[in-house]
Structure formats: structure tokens, C-alpha cells
Tab-separated table of C-alpha atoms and ligand atoms in Angstrom:
chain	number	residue	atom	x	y	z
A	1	UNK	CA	16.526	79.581	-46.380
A	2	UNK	CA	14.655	77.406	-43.770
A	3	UNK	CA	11.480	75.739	-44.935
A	4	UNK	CA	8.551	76.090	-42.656
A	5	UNK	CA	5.447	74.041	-42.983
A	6	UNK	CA	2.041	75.202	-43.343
A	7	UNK	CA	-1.384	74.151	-44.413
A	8	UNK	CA	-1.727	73.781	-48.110
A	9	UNK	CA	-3.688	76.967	-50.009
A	10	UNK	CA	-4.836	78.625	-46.973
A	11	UNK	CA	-5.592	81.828	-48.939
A	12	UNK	CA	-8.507	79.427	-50.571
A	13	UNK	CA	-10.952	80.604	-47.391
A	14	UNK	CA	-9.847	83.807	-47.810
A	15	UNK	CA	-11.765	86.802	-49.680
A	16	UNK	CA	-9.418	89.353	-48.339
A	17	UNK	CA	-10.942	89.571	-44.991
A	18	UNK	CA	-13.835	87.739	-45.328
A	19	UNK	CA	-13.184	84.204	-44.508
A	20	UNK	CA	-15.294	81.846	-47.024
A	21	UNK	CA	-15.836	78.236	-46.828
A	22	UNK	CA	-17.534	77.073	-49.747
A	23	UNK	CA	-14.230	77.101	-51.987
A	24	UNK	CA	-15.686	79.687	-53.885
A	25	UNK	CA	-13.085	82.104	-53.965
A	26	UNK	CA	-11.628	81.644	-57.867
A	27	UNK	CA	-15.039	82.564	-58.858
A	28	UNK	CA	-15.528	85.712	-56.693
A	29	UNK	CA	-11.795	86.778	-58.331
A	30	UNK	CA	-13.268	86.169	-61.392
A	31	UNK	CA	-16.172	88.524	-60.442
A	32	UNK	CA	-14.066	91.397	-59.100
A	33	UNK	CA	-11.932	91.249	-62.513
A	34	UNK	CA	-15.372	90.456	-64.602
A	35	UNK	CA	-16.382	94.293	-63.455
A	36	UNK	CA	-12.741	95.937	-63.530
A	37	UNK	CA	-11.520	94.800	-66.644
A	38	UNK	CA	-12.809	97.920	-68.859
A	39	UNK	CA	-11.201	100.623	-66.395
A	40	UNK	CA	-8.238	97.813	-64.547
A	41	UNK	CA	-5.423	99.874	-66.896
A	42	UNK	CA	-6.019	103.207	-65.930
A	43	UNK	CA	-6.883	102.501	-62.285
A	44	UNK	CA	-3.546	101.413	-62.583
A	45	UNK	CA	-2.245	104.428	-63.221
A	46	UNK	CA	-3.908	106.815	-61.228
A	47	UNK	CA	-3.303	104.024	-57.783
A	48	UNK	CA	-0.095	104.148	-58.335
A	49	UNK	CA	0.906	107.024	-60.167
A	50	UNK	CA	2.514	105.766	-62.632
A	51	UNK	CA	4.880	104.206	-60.246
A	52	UNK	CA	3.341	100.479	-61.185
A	53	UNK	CA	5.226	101.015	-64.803
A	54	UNK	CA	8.894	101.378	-63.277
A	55	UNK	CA	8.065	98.221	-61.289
A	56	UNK	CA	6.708	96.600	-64.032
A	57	UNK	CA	9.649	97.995	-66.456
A	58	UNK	CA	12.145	96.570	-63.722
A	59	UNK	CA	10.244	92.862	-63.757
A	60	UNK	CA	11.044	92.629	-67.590
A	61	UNK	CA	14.441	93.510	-67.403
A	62	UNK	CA	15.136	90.821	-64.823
A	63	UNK	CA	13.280	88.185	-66.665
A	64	UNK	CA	15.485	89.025	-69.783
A	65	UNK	CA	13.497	87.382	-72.421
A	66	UNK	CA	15.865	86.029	-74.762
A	67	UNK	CA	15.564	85.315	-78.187
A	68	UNK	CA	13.973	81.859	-79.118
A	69	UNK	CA	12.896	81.657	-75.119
A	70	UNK	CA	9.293	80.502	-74.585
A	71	UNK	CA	7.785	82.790	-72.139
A	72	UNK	CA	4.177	81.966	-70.349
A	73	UNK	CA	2.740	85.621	-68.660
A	74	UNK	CA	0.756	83.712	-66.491
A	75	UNK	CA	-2.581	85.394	-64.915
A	76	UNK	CA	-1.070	88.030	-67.572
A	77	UNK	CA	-4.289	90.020	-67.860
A	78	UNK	CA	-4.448	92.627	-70.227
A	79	UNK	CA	-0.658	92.012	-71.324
A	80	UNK	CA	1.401	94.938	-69.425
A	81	UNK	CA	3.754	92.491	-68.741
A	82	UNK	CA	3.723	90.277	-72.180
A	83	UNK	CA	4.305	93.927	-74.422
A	84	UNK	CA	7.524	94.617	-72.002
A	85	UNK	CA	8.625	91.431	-72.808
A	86	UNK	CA	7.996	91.262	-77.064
A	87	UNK	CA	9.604	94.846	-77.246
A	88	UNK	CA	12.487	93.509	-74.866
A	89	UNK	CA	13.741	90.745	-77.168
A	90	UNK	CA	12.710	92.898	-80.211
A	91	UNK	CA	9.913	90.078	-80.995
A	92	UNK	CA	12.327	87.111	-81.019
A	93	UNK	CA	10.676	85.046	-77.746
A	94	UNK	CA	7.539	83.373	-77.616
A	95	UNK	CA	5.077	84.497	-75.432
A	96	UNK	CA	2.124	82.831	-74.023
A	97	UNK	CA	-0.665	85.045	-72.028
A	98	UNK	CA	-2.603	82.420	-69.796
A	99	UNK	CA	-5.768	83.998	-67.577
A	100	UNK	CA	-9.035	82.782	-66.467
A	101	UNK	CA	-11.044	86.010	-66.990
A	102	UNK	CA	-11.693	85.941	-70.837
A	103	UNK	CA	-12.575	89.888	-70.463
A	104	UNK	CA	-9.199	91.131	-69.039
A	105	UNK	CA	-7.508	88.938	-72.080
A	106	UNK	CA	-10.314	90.572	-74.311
A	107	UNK	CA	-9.139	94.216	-73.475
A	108	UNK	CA	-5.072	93.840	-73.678
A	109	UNK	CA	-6.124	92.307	-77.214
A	110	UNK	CA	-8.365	95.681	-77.951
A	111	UNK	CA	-5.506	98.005	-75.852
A	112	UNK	CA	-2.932	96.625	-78.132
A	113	UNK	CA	-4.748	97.197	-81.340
A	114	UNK	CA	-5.113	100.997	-79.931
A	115	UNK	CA	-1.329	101.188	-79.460
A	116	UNK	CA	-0.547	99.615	-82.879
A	117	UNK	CA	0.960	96.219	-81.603
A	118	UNK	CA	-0.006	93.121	-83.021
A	119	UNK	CA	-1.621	91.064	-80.405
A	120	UNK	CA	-1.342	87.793	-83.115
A	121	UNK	CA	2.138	88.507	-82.239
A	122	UNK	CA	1.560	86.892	-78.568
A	123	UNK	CA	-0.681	83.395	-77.852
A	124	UNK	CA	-3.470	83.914	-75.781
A	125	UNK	CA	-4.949	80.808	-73.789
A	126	UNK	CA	-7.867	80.817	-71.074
A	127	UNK	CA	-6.576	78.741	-68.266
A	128	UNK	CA	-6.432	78.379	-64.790
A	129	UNK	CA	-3.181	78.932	-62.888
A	130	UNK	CA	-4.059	76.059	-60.630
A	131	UNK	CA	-4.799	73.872	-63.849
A	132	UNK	CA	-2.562	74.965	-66.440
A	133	UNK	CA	-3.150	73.593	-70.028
A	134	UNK	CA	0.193	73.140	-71.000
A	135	UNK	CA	1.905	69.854	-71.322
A	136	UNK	CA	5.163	69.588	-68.682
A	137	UNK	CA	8.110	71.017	-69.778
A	138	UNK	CA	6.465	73.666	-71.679
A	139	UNK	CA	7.977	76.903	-71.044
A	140	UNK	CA	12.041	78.379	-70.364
A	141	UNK	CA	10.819	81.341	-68.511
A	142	UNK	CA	7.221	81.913	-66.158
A	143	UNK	CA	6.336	85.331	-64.671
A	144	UNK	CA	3.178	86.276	-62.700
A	145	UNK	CA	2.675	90.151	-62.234
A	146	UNK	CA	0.346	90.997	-59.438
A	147	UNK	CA	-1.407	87.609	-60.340
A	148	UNK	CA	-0.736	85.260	-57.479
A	149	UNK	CA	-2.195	87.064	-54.681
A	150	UNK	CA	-5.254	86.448	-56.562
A	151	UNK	CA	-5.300	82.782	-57.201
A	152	UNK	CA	-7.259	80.999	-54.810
A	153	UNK	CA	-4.772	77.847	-54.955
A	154	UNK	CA	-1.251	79.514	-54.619
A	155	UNK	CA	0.047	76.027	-53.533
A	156	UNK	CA	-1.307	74.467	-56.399
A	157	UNK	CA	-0.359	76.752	-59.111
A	158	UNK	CA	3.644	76.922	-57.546
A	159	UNK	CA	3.241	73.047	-58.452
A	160	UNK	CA	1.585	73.824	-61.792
A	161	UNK	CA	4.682	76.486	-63.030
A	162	UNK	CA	6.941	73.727	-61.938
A	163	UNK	CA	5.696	71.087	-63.879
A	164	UNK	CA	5.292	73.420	-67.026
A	165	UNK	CA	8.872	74.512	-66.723
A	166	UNK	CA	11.865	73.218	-68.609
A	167	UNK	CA	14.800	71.852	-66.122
A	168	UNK	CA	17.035	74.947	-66.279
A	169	UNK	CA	13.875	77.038	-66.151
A	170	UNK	CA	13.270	80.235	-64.339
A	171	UNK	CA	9.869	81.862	-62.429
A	172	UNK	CA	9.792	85.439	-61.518
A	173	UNK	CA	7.252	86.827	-59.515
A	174	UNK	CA	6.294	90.058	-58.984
A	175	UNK	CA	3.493	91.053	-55.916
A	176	UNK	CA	2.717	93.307	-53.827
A	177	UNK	CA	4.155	92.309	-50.432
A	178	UNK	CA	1.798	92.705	-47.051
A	179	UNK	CA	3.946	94.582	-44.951
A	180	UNK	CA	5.661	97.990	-45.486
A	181	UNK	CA	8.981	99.222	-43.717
A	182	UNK	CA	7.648	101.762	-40.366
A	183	UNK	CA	7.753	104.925	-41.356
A	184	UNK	CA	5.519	104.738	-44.056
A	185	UNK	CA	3.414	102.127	-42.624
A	186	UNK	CA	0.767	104.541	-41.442
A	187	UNK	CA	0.481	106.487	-44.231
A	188	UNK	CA	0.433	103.465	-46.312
A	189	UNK	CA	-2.567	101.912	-44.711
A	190	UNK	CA	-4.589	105.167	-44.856
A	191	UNK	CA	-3.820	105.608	-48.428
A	192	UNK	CA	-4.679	101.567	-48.682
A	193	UNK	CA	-8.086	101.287	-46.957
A	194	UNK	CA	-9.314	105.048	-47.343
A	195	UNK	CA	-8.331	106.545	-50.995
A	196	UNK	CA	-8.450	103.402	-53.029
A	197	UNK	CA	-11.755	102.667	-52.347
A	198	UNK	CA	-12.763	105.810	-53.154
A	199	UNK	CA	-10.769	105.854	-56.361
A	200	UNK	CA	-11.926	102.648	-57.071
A	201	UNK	CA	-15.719	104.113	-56.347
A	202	UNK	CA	-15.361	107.142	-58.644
A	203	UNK	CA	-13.483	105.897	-61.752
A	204	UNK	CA	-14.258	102.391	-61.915
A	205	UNK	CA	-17.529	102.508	-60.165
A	206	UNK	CA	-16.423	99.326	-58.225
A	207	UNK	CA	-15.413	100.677	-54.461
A	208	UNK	CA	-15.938	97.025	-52.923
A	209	UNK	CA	-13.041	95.618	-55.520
A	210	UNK	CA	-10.219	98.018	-54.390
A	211	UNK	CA	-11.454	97.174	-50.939
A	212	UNK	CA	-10.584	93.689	-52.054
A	213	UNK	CA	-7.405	95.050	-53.051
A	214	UNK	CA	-5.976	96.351	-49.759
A	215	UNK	CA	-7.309	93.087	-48.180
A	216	UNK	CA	-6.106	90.723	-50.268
A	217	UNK	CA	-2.269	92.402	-50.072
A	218	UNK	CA	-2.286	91.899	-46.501
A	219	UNK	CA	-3.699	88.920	-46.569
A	220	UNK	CA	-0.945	87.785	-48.517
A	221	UNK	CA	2.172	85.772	-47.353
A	222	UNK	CA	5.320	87.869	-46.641
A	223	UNK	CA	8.500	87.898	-48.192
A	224	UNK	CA	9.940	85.060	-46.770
A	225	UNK	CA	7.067	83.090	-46.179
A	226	UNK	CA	6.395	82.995	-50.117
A	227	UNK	CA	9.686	82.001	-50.848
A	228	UNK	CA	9.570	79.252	-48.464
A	229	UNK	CA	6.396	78.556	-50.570
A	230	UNK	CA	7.728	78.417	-53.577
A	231	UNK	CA	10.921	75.971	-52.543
A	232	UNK	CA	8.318	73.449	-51.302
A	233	UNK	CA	6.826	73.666	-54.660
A	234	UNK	CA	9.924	72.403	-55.829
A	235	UNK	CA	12.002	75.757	-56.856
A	236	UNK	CA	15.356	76.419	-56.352
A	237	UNK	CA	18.027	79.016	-55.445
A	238	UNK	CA	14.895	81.242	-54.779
A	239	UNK	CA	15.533	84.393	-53.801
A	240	UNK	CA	13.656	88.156	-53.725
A	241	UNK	CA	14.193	91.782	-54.201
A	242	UNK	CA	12.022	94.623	-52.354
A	243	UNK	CA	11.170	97.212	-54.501
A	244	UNK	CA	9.414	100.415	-53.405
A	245	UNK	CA	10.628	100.571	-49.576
A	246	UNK	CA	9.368	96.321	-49.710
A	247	UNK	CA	5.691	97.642	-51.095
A	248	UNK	CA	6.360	95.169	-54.016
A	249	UNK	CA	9.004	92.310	-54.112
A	250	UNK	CA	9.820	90.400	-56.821
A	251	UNK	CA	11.124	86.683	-56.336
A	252	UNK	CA	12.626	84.019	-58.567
A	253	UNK	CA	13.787	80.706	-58.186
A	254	UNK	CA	14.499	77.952	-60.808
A	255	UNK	CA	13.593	74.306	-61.572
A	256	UNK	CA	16.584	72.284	-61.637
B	301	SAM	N1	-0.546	90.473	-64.848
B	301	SAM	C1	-1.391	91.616	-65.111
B	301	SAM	C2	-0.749	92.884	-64.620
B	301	SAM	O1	0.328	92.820	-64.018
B	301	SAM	O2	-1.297	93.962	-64.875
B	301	SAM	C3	-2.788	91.431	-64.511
B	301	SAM	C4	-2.822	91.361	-63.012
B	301	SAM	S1	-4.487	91.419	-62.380
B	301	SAM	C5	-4.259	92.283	-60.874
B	301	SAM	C6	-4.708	89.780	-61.776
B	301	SAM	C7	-5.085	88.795	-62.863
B	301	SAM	O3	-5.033	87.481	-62.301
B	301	SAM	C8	-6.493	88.974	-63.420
B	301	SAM	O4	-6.439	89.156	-64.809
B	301	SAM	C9	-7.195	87.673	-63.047
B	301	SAM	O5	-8.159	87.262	-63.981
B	301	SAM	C10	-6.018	86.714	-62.965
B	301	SAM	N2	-6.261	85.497	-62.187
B	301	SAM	C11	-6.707	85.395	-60.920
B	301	SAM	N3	-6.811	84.117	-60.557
B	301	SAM	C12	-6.405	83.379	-61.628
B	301	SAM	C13	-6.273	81.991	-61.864
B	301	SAM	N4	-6.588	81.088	-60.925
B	301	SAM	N5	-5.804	81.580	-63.056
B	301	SAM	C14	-5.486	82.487	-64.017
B	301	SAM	N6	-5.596	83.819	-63.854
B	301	SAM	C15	-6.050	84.263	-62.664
């Protein structure tokens, strides 16, 4: 894979289209997540149909928690991707939910009381991606589901997994990607700028976040690009897999 250079956390001046200067942009995330939180789970659903749980389904199966394994679900929200992981290695690996928005960690807490799950059963730490409080060396496995595109220092937080991997360590990441393959391109955008606003209007009374939404995904670095990210960072062997016609890829590379 050739490694291009590029300016270090460009996506900091970006609000999906609006371009900011005041390095503000972690707390306007925070914001957008502050008013979502109580309706983020089943906006999932209805945006996506459903279809968000196969992808998610599909993440957890490639990150193949082991047993033993120490596993950090960073920007891990309300924990879709930390319960696929417990039931996955029938409770055996330990996982860590990092996020900066205390209210999204606050609701997979309260959603997993409602399903009967044991949220003791999973350590939940406020932290910042870019700032991780974890020693080095922390973690065998990191994932970040739909979590990256959000950070306002993407740089800075591939640096941050790095150092809180163990050598032999693996990251996965799973995001949506900014480009979709031509034929359903049109459609795609339509469905992007027009209905999930709207959606995002009339169930979570919060058009102007889904608005960041479809920004913020094409304001996002491609396939490639991010994995020529993430080997600057200081990952290996990195390498991705399009899901959903290249909607969604997910990538992984290891520290060595
Ligand atoms: N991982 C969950 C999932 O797949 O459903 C939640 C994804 S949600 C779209 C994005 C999450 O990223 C939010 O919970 C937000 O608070 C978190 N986030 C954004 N920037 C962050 C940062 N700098 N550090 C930690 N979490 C961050």
C-alpha cells in the first residue's frame, strides 16, 4: 500500500460541511450526541433498516474476541458493539467501553438493564479517543464502530490505539465509507441528504444532526486514504473489506 502524506487531523476544521476554525469541533460532536442519545438506537434502526445489525454482527465476528482477550470498544456509545462481543466469547474477554459523551454511555447502561444483561459485566470509562486514559500496552484487541468519523483528531487517536495496544495487537474499524459504487450513487445521496433529515426531524426531533450525518460521511477519508492513515499511525498489514456495495468498510491492521 503506498503511503501518501497529508496534513495532520484535517477533519478538525470540519463540521461536516461547515468549515470551523476555532478547534471546536469535539465539543459540537459532543452536542449532536448530547441531543441524540435518548432516540440514537432506534434511529438506528429505522436509517438503516435493520441493515446496521448484520454489519455490526459481521464486525464482531471478525474481531473474534477470545477468551481472556482485553477488548477496548472505543467511542463505543451505547454498547451495540461491546454486547456482540460479551455474548461472542460467552463472557470470557474483558471489555472496556471508552466515550466522551457520558449520556450515550448512560443509555447502553439503562438499554442493557432493559434487555437483562449485566452492564457490571463490561467497564465503562469517559475518555477521549484523542486522549485515551489507559496506560500503553493496555489492550489485545481495539474496535471503533461508526466512532472515528466523529472524532475531531483522527490522527491523534490512530496514535492513541497504537500506544494502548499490546505488540501483537489488533484494531478493527468499522465506518461508513464516503463514496458508494455508481449505480446506487444517486439514489444513495437522495436517500442521504433528503430522508434522513427528515427522519432525523420526526423521531428524534434533531433534523440538523442527521444533516451532520450525511456530511460528515462524505467528509470522511476514503478507503484507501484511511488505511494509509492508519499505517502512518504506526499499524501494520492493514487492510479493508467493503461491506454493503462499499457503503461501510471495515479495516484492520496490527501493532507489531
Ligand atoms: N460505537 C457505537 C455504535 O456503533 O453504535 C456508537 C457510535 S456513535 C455514531 C459515535 C460515538 O462516538 C458517540 O457515542 C460519540 O460520543 C463518540 N465520540 C465522538 N468523538 C469522540 C471522542 N473524541 N472520544 C470518544 N468518543 C467520541
Amino acid at each position: 500500500m503506498t503511503k501518501s502524506r497529508h496534513r495532520t487531523n484535517p477533519e478538525a476544521e470540519w463540521f461536516g460541511f461547515e468549515h470551523i476554525t476555532a478547534g471546536n469541533k469535539a465539543e459540537r460532536v459532543r452536542g449532536v450526541f448530547d441531543k441524540v442519545a435518548a432516540r440514537y438506537d432506534v434511529m438506528n434502526d429505522l436509517m438503516s433498516l435493520g441493515v446496521h445489525r448484520l454489519w455490526k454482527d459481521r464486525f464482531a465476528a471478525m474481531i473474534a474476541p477470545r477468551a481472556g482477550e482485553s477488548i477496548l470498544d472505543l467511542a463505543g456509545g451505547t454498547g451495540d458493539i461491546a454486547r456482540r462481543l460479551h455474548r461472542r466469547s460467552h463472557g470470557q474477554s474483558k471489555i472496556t467501553i471508552c466515550d466522551y459523551n457520558a449520556a450515550m454511555l448512560e443509555q447502553g447502561r439503562n438499554r442493557m438493564l432493559d434487555d437483562g444483561l449485566l452492564p457490571d459485566a463490561f467497564t465503562w470509562t469517559t475518555g477521549d479517543a484523542a486522549d485515551l486514559p489507559f496506560p500503553a500496552a493496555s489492550f489485545d484487541k481495539i474496535c471503533i464502530s461508526f466512532g472515528l468519523r466523529n472524532v475531531a483528531l483522527i490522527d491523534t487517536a490512530l496514535k492513541e490505539v497504537v500506544r494502548v495496544l499490546k505488540p501483537g495487537g489488533r484494531f478493527f474499524c468499522l465506518e461508513f465509507s464516503p463514496g458508494v459504487a455508481a449505480p446506487l450513487k444517486d439514489i444513495y445521496d437522495r436517500y442521504s441528504f433528503s430522508v434522513l433529515p427528515w427522519l432525523g426531524e420526526k423521531v428524534a426531533n434533531d433534523r440538523a444532526a442527521y444533516q451532520y450525518l450525511a456530511e460528515s460521511i462524505r467528509q470522511f477519508p476514503d478507503q484507501q486514504a484511511l488505511a494509509a492513515r492508519m499505517e502512518q499511525a504506526g499499524l501494520a498489514r492493514v487492510r479493508w473489506l467493503d461491506v454493503s456495495f462499499g457503503i461501510a468498510a471495515i479495516h484492520s491492521g496490527w501493532k507489531f
